[in-house]
Amino acid sequence: MTLAAEKARALALRQRFEAAGAQPVDCAILQPAGTLLDLYGEDIRTRAYVTTDPVQGEVMLRPDFTVPVVEAHMRDGAEPARYTYAGEVFRRQEDHPERASEYHQVGFEVFDRADPAAADAEVFARFAEILAPYALRPVTGDIGILTAAVAGLRTTDNRRAALMRHIWRPRRFRALLDRFSGRAPVPASRAALLAEDDPMARAEPLIGLRDGAEISDRIAALREDAAQPPLSREEVALLEGLLKVSETCPHALEHLRDIAVDLPAIAEAVDRFADRIAALSARGVAVDRLHFEASYGRSSMEYYDGFVFGFVAPGQPGWPVVAGGGRYDALTRQLGQGRAIPAVGGVIRAGLLLELEGGA
């Protein structure tokens, strides 16, 4: 497979979205690093190529299109809007050196506040139609149900914020849940630190980036947290049960409605899931066979906050998803400086389609 063939396939896919009414857009390959760092934190440096421009300062090779497209729309886009794009993106692959670090991405994004469930269904159905010849396995999820569950926990604001921050890091999320519920013992070093009357009295000379006041504030926060009662076993069990939901959409809806009886914070998000199922069915999607996983998207879709979906190649367990996307309403608020619009979209990796066809 050549880059020329991959580019040609990407442009052909973009034309399919144009024919469906999407406006073609493009954005610079060099993107300001500040915006992406604000969104994702320093972690993104492990996944993106970062360099320095003498005029622009720190920049990144474009890791995706969604963020710059949202920025452009929030700056001067009309409503409603449908966009499509095709071009190269760049990702460091330290954990998966067998994967391409430069590849063509084709996207379709919908900004429409009229009917979010219908927009979710429109995007998914459009992708399903284009990808139908490839025998991919579709899977869906909903980050909004999980965030609603965390927001409804009877605990401190700080604990809820910590869990919310690490929803996209499942191992860290699990560690925090174990700590806040009392299932994990307090590390001996932390217990000794908190037992000190004045932990800073025997401190060595400071050589890090934090000053003494910041360290003292952190110790105070740890003491305040240690004094809090643990999360209730009932709430933890409900949250863990929610994370394990993995069924076809109608059965998942029944299961989630049962959980919502005891965890009412998720009821509104579950209703949105029900609306989406109805909208997907109206679009001709066979929802009785469409799989839903409550945990789907937690390790790879950091800016999505609602519906998420992916199309997986069953015979390629080491591959990333061939196509995927979801809803990112909160991202429009962050990049719109307070203004927001419901938005949903997704991307296809053109090169993986070529590989499924036997190369080109």
Coordinates of C-alpha atoms in Angstrom, one line a residue:
M1 CA 0.0 0.0 0.0
T2 CA 1.4 3.4 -0.9
L3 CA 0.6 6.8 0.6
A4 CA -0.7 7.9 -2.8
A5 CA -3.3 5.1 -2.7
E6 CA -4.2 5.9 0.8
K7 CA -4.7 9.6 0.0
A8 CA -6.8 8.7 -3.1
R9 CA -9.1 6.5 -0.9
A10 CA -9.3 9.2 1.7
L11 CA -10.4 11.7 -0.9
A12 CA -13.0 9.3 -2.3
L13 CA -14.4 8.8 1.2
R14 CA -14.6 12.5 1.7
Q15 CA -16.6 12.8 -1.5
R16 CA -19.2 10.3 0.0
F17 CA -19.7 12.7 2.9
E18 CA -19.8 15.7 0.6
A19 CA -22.6 14.0 -1.4
A20 CA -24.5 13.7 1.9
G21 CA -24.4 17.5 2.4
A22 CA -21.1 18.0 4.4
Q23 CA -18.9 21.0 3.6
P24 CA -15.3 20.2 3.0
V25 CA -12.8 21.9 5.3
D26 CA -9.1 21.7 6.1
C27 CA -6.7 22.9 8.8
A28 CA -3.0 23.5 9.2
I29 CA -0.7 20.5 9.8
L30 CA 1.2 22.5 12.5
Q31 CA -1.2 23.2 15.4
P32 CA -0.5 25.4 18.4
A33 CA 0.5 23.1 21.3
G34 CA -1.2 25.2 24.0
T35 CA -4.7 24.3 23.1
L36 CA -4.1 20.6 23.1
L37 CA -2.0 20.7 26.3
D38 CA -4.9 22.6 28.0
L39 CA -7.3 19.9 26.9
Y40 CA -5.3 16.8 27.6
G41 CA -2.5 17.8 29.9
E42 CA 1.1 16.8 29.6
D43 CA 0.1 13.2 28.7
I44 CA -0.4 14.2 25.1
R45 CA 3.3 14.7 24.7
T46 CA 3.6 10.9 24.8
R47 CA 1.3 10.6 21.8
A48 CA 2.0 13.6 19.7
Y49 CA 5.0 15.0 17.9
V50 CA 6.0 18.3 19.5
T51 CA 8.4 20.9 18.2
T52 CA 9.2 24.6 18.5
D53 CA 8.6 27.3 16.0
P54 CA 10.5 30.6 16.3
V55 CA 7.4 32.6 15.8
Q56 CA 4.5 30.4 17.1
G57 CA 6.3 28.8 20.0
E58 CA 5.5 25.2 20.8
V59 CA 3.6 23.4 18.1
M60 CA 2.4 19.9 17.4
L61 CA 2.0 17.9 14.2
R62 CA -1.7 17.6 13.7
P63 CA -2.8 14.6 16.0
D64 CA -6.4 14.8 14.7
F65 CA -8.8 17.2 12.9
T66 CA -11.6 17.4 15.5
V67 CA -10.1 20.1 17.8
P68 CA -9.1 22.6 15.0
V69 CA -12.5 22.0 13.2
V70 CA -14.3 22.8 16.5
E71 CA -12.2 25.9 17.0
A72 CA -13.0 27.1 13.5
H73 CA -16.7 26.4 13.8
M74 CA -17.0 28.1 17.2
R75 CA -15.1 31.1 15.8
D76 CA -17.2 31.8 12.7
G77 CA -19.3 28.7 11.7
A78 CA -23.0 28.8 10.9
E79 CA -25.6 26.6 12.5
P80 CA -26.5 23.9 11.8
A81 CA -23.3 22.7 10.1
R82 CA -21.9 19.5 8.7
Y83 CA -18.2 19.2 7.8
T84 CA -16.0 16.7 6.2
Y85 CA -12.2 16.5 5.8
A86 CA -9.4 14.2 4.7
G87 CA -5.7 14.5 5.4
E88 CA -2.7 13.2 7.3
V89 CA -2.5 13.0 11.1
F90 CA 0.5 12.1 13.2
R91 CA 0.7 9.9 16.3
R92 CA 3.7 8.6 18.2
Q93 CA 3.4 4.9 18.6
E94 CA 5.8 4.0 21.5
D95 CA 3.4 1.4 22.9
H96 CA 2.5 0.0 19.4
P97 CA 5.5 0.4 17.2
E98 CA 3.8 -1.9 14.6
R99 CA 1.2 0.8 13.9
A100 CA 1.6 3.7 11.5
S101 CA 2.6 7.0 13.0
E102 CA 1.5 8.9 9.9
Y103 CA -1.8 8.0 8.2
H104 CA -4.8 9.5 6.5
Q105 CA -7.9 10.3 8.4
V106 CA -11.4 11.1 6.9
G107 CA -14.0 12.7 9.1
F108 CA -17.6 13.8 9.3
E109 CA -18.7 16.2 12.0
V110 CA -22.3 17.5 12.8
F111 CA -23.0 20.7 14.7
D112 CA -26.8 20.7 15.3
R113 CA -28.8 21.6 18.4
A114 CA -32.2 20.6 17.1
D115 CA -32.2 16.9 18.0
P116 CA -29.0 15.3 19.4
A117 CA -30.3 11.8 19.3
A118 CA -31.1 12.1 15.6
A119 CA -27.7 13.6 15.0
D120 CA -26.0 10.7 16.8
A121 CA -28.0 8.3 14.6
E122 CA -27.2 10.2 11.4
V123 CA -23.5 10.0 12.0
F124 CA -23.5 6.3 13.0
A125 CA -25.8 5.3 10.1
R126 CA -23.6 7.2 7.6
F127 CA -20.5 5.4 8.8
A128 CA -22.3 2.0 8.9
E129 CA -23.5 2.5 5.3
I130 CA -20.0 3.4 4.0
L131 CA -18.3 0.6 5.9
A132 CA -20.9 -2.1 5.2
P133 CA -18.7 -3.9 2.6
Y134 CA -15.9 -4.6 5.1
A135 CA -17.7 -6.9 7.6
L136 CA -16.6 -4.8 10.6
R137 CA -18.0 -5.3 14.0
P138 CA -19.8 -2.2 15.3
V139 CA -19.8 -1.4 19.1
T140 CA -21.3 1.5 20.9
G141 CA -21.1 3.1 24.4
D142 CA -22.1 6.2 26.3
I143 CA -19.5 8.1 28.4
G144 CA -22.4 10.4 29.6
I145 CA -24.0 7.6 31.6
L146 CA -20.7 6.9 33.5
T147 CA -20.0 10.6 34.1
A148 CA -23.6 11.0 35.4
A149 CA -23.0 8.1 37.8
V150 CA -19.8 9.7 39.1
A151 CA -21.4 13.1 39.5
G152 CA -24.2 11.5 41.6
L153 CA -21.9 9.8 44.1
R154 CA -22.5 10.9 47.7
T155 CA -19.0 12.0 48.5
T156 CA -16.9 15.2 48.4
D157 CA -16.5 17.5 45.4
N158 CA -12.7 16.7 45.4
R159 CA -13.3 12.9 45.2
R160 CA -15.9 13.3 42.5
A161 CA -13.5 15.6 40.5
A162 CA -10.7 13.1 40.8
L163 CA -12.8 10.2 39.6
M164 CA -14.2 12.3 36.8
R165 CA -10.7 13.4 35.7
H166 CA -9.6 9.8 35.4
I167 CA -12.6 8.2 33.7
W168 CA -10.4 7.9 30.6
R169 CA -7.6 6.2 32.6
P170 CA -9.4 2.9 33.7
R171 CA -6.5 1.7 35.9
R172 CA -6.2 5.0 37.8
F173 CA -10.0 5.2 38.1
R174 CA -10.1 1.7 39.7
A175 CA -7.2 2.6 42.1
L176 CA -9.1 5.8 43.2
L177 CA -12.3 3.9 43.6
D178 CA -10.6 1.3 45.8
R179 CA -9.0 4.0 47.8
F180 CA -12.1 6.1 48.3
S181 CA -14.2 3.0 49.2
G182 CA -11.6 1.8 51.8
R183 CA -10.9 -1.4 49.9
A184 CA -7.2 -0.4 49.4
P185 CA -5.1 0.1 52.5
V186 CA -3.4 3.5 52.9
P187 CA 0.2 3.2 51.8
A188 CA 2.6 3.1 54.8
S189 CA 4.5 6.1 53.5
R190 CA 1.4 8.2 53.3
A191 CA 0.1 7.0 56.7
A192 CA 3.5 8.0 58.2
L193 CA 3.4 11.4 56.5
L194 CA -0.1 12.2 57.7
A195 CA 0.7 11.1 61.3
E196 CA 3.5 13.8 61.6
D197 CA 2.5 16.9 63.5
D198 CA 4.6 19.0 61.1
P199 CA 5.6 17.0 58.0
M200 CA 7.7 19.9 56.7
A201 CA 9.9 20.1 59.8
R202 CA 12.3 17.4 58.6
A203 CA 12.0 18.2 54.9
E204 CA 15.1 18.1 52.8
P205 CA 16.1 21.1 50.7
L206 CA 13.5 21.6 48.0
I207 CA 14.7 20.7 44.5
G208 CA 11.5 20.2 42.5
L209 CA 9.1 22.6 40.9
R210 CA 6.8 22.8 43.9
D211 CA 7.5 25.2 46.7
G212 CA 7.0 24.6 50.4
A213 CA 3.5 26.3 50.4
E214 CA 2.3 24.0 47.6
I215 CA 3.6 20.9 49.3
S216 CA 1.9 22.0 52.6
D217 CA -1.4 22.6 50.8
R218 CA -1.2 19.1 49.2
I219 CA -0.6 17.5 52.6
A220 CA -3.6 19.4 54.0
A221 CA -5.7 18.1 51.2
L222 CA -4.6 14.6 51.8
R223 CA -5.5 14.9 55.5
E224 CA -8.9 16.3 54.7
D225 CA -9.5 13.4 52.3
A226 CA -8.3 10.9 54.9
A227 CA -10.9 12.2 57.3
Q228 CA -13.8 11.5 55.0
P229 CA -16.0 8.5 55.3
P230 CA -15.6 5.8 52.6
L231 CA -17.9 5.6 49.6
S232 CA -20.8 3.3 50.4
R233 CA -20.5 -0.3 49.4
E234 CA -23.9 0.0 47.7
E235 CA -22.9 2.9 45.4
V236 CA -19.6 1.2 44.5
A237 CA -21.4 -2.0 43.6
L238 CA -23.9 -0.1 41.4
L239 CA -21.0 1.8 39.7
E240 CA -19.1 -1.5 39.1
G241 CA -22.3 -3.1 37.8
L242 CA -22.8 -0.3 35.4
L243 CA -19.3 -0.6 34.1
K244 CA -19.9 -4.3 33.4
V245 CA -22.9 -3.8 31.2
S246 CA -22.1 -5.4 27.8
E247 CA -25.2 -6.5 25.8
T248 CA -27.2 -5.6 22.7
C249 CA -28.7 -2.2 22.9
P250 CA -32.3 -3.1 24.0
H251 CA -31.0 -5.5 26.7
A252 CA -28.5 -2.9 27.9
L253 CA -31.3 -0.4 28.2
E254 CA -33.3 -2.7 30.4
H255 CA -30.2 -3.4 32.6
L256 CA -29.4 0.3 32.9
R257 CA -33.0 1.2 33.8
D258 CA -32.8 -1.4 36.6
I259 CA -29.6 0.2 37.9
A260 CA -31.1 3.7 37.6
V261 CA -33.8 2.7 40.2
D262 CA -31.0 2.7 42.8
L263 CA -28.7 5.2 41.1
P264 CA -31.2 7.9 40.0
A265 CA -28.3 10.2 38.9
I266 CA -28.1 8.3 35.6
A267 CA -31.8 8.3 34.8
E268 CA -31.6 11.3 32.4
A269 CA -28.6 9.9 30.6
V270 CA -30.3 6.5 30.3
D271 CA -33.4 8.3 28.8
R272 CA -31.0 9.9 26.2
F273 CA -29.7 6.4 25.4
A274 CA -33.3 5.2 24.8
D275 CA -34.0 8.2 22.5
R276 CA -30.8 7.3 20.6
I277 CA -31.9 3.7 20.2
A278 CA -35.2 4.9 18.7
A279 CA -33.4 7.3 16.4
L280 CA -31.0 4.6 15.2
S281 CA -33.9 2.2 14.5
A282 CA -35.6 4.9 12.5
R283 CA -32.4 5.2 10.4
G284 CA -32.6 1.5 9.6
V285 CA -29.9 0.3 12.0
A286 CA -30.6 -3.2 13.4
V287 CA -30.4 -2.2 17.1
D288 CA -31.4 -5.7 18.2
R289 CA -28.0 -6.8 17.0
L290 CA -26.0 -3.6 17.8
H291 CA -23.7 -4.1 20.8
F292 CA -23.4 -1.7 23.7
E293 CA -20.5 -1.6 26.2
A294 CA -20.8 0.8 29.1
S295 CA -17.0 1.0 29.4
Y296 CA -16.3 1.5 25.6
G297 CA -14.1 4.5 24.7
R298 CA -12.6 5.0 28.2
S299 CA -9.0 4.6 27.1
S300 CA -9.0 6.3 23.7
M301 CA -11.7 8.9 23.4
E302 CA -10.8 11.6 25.9
Y303 CA -12.9 14.5 24.6
Y304 CA -16.1 12.5 24.1
D305 CA -18.8 13.0 26.7
G306 CA -21.8 11.1 25.4
F307 CA -22.4 8.6 22.7
V308 CA -19.3 6.8 21.4
F309 CA -18.9 4.2 18.7
G310 CA -16.3 2.2 16.8
F311 CA -16.0 -0.3 14.0
V312 CA -13.6 -3.1 14.7
A313 CA -11.9 -5.6 12.3
P314 CA -12.7 -9.0 13.9
G315 CA -9.7 -10.7 12.3
Q316 CA -7.2 -8.1 13.3
P317 CA -7.0 -8.1 17.2
G318 CA -3.9 -5.9 17.2
W319 CA -5.4 -3.1 15.1
P320 CA -6.9 0.1 16.4
V321 CA -10.5 0.7 15.5
V322 CA -11.0 1.2 11.7
A323 CA -13.5 3.9 12.4
G324 CA -14.8 5.6 15.5
G325 CA -16.2 8.7 17.0
G326 CA -18.8 10.1 19.3
R327 CA -20.4 13.2 20.9
Y328 CA -18.3 16.0 22.3
D329 CA -20.6 18.8 23.5
A330 CA -18.3 19.8 26.3
L331 CA -15.4 20.4 23.9
T332 CA -17.4 23.0 22.0
R333 CA -18.0 24.8 25.3
Q334 CA -14.3 24.7 26.2
L335 CA -13.2 26.0 22.8
G336 CA -16.1 28.3 22.4
Q337 CA -15.2 30.4 25.5
G338 CA -18.6 29.7 27.1
R339 CA -20.6 29.3 23.9
A340 CA -21.6 25.7 23.1
I341 CA -23.5 23.6 20.6
P342 CA -24.2 19.9 20.6
A343 CA -21.8 18.2 18.3
V344 CA -21.0 14.6 17.2
G345 CA -18.7 13.1 14.6
G346 CA -16.3 10.4 13.7
V347 CA -13.3 9.4 11.6
I348 CA -12.3 6.6 9.3
R349 CA -8.7 5.3 8.7
A350 CA -8.5 5.0 4.9
G351 CA -5.3 3.0 5.0
L352 CA -6.9 0.2 7.1
L353 CA -9.7 -0.1 4.6
L354 CA -7.1 -0.6 1.9
E355 CA -5.4 -3.3 4.0
L356 CA -8.7 -5.1 4.4
E357 CA -9.1 -5.1 0.6
G358 CA -5.6 -6.6 0.3
G359 CA -3.6 -3.5 -0.2
A360 CA -3.3 -1.2 -3.2

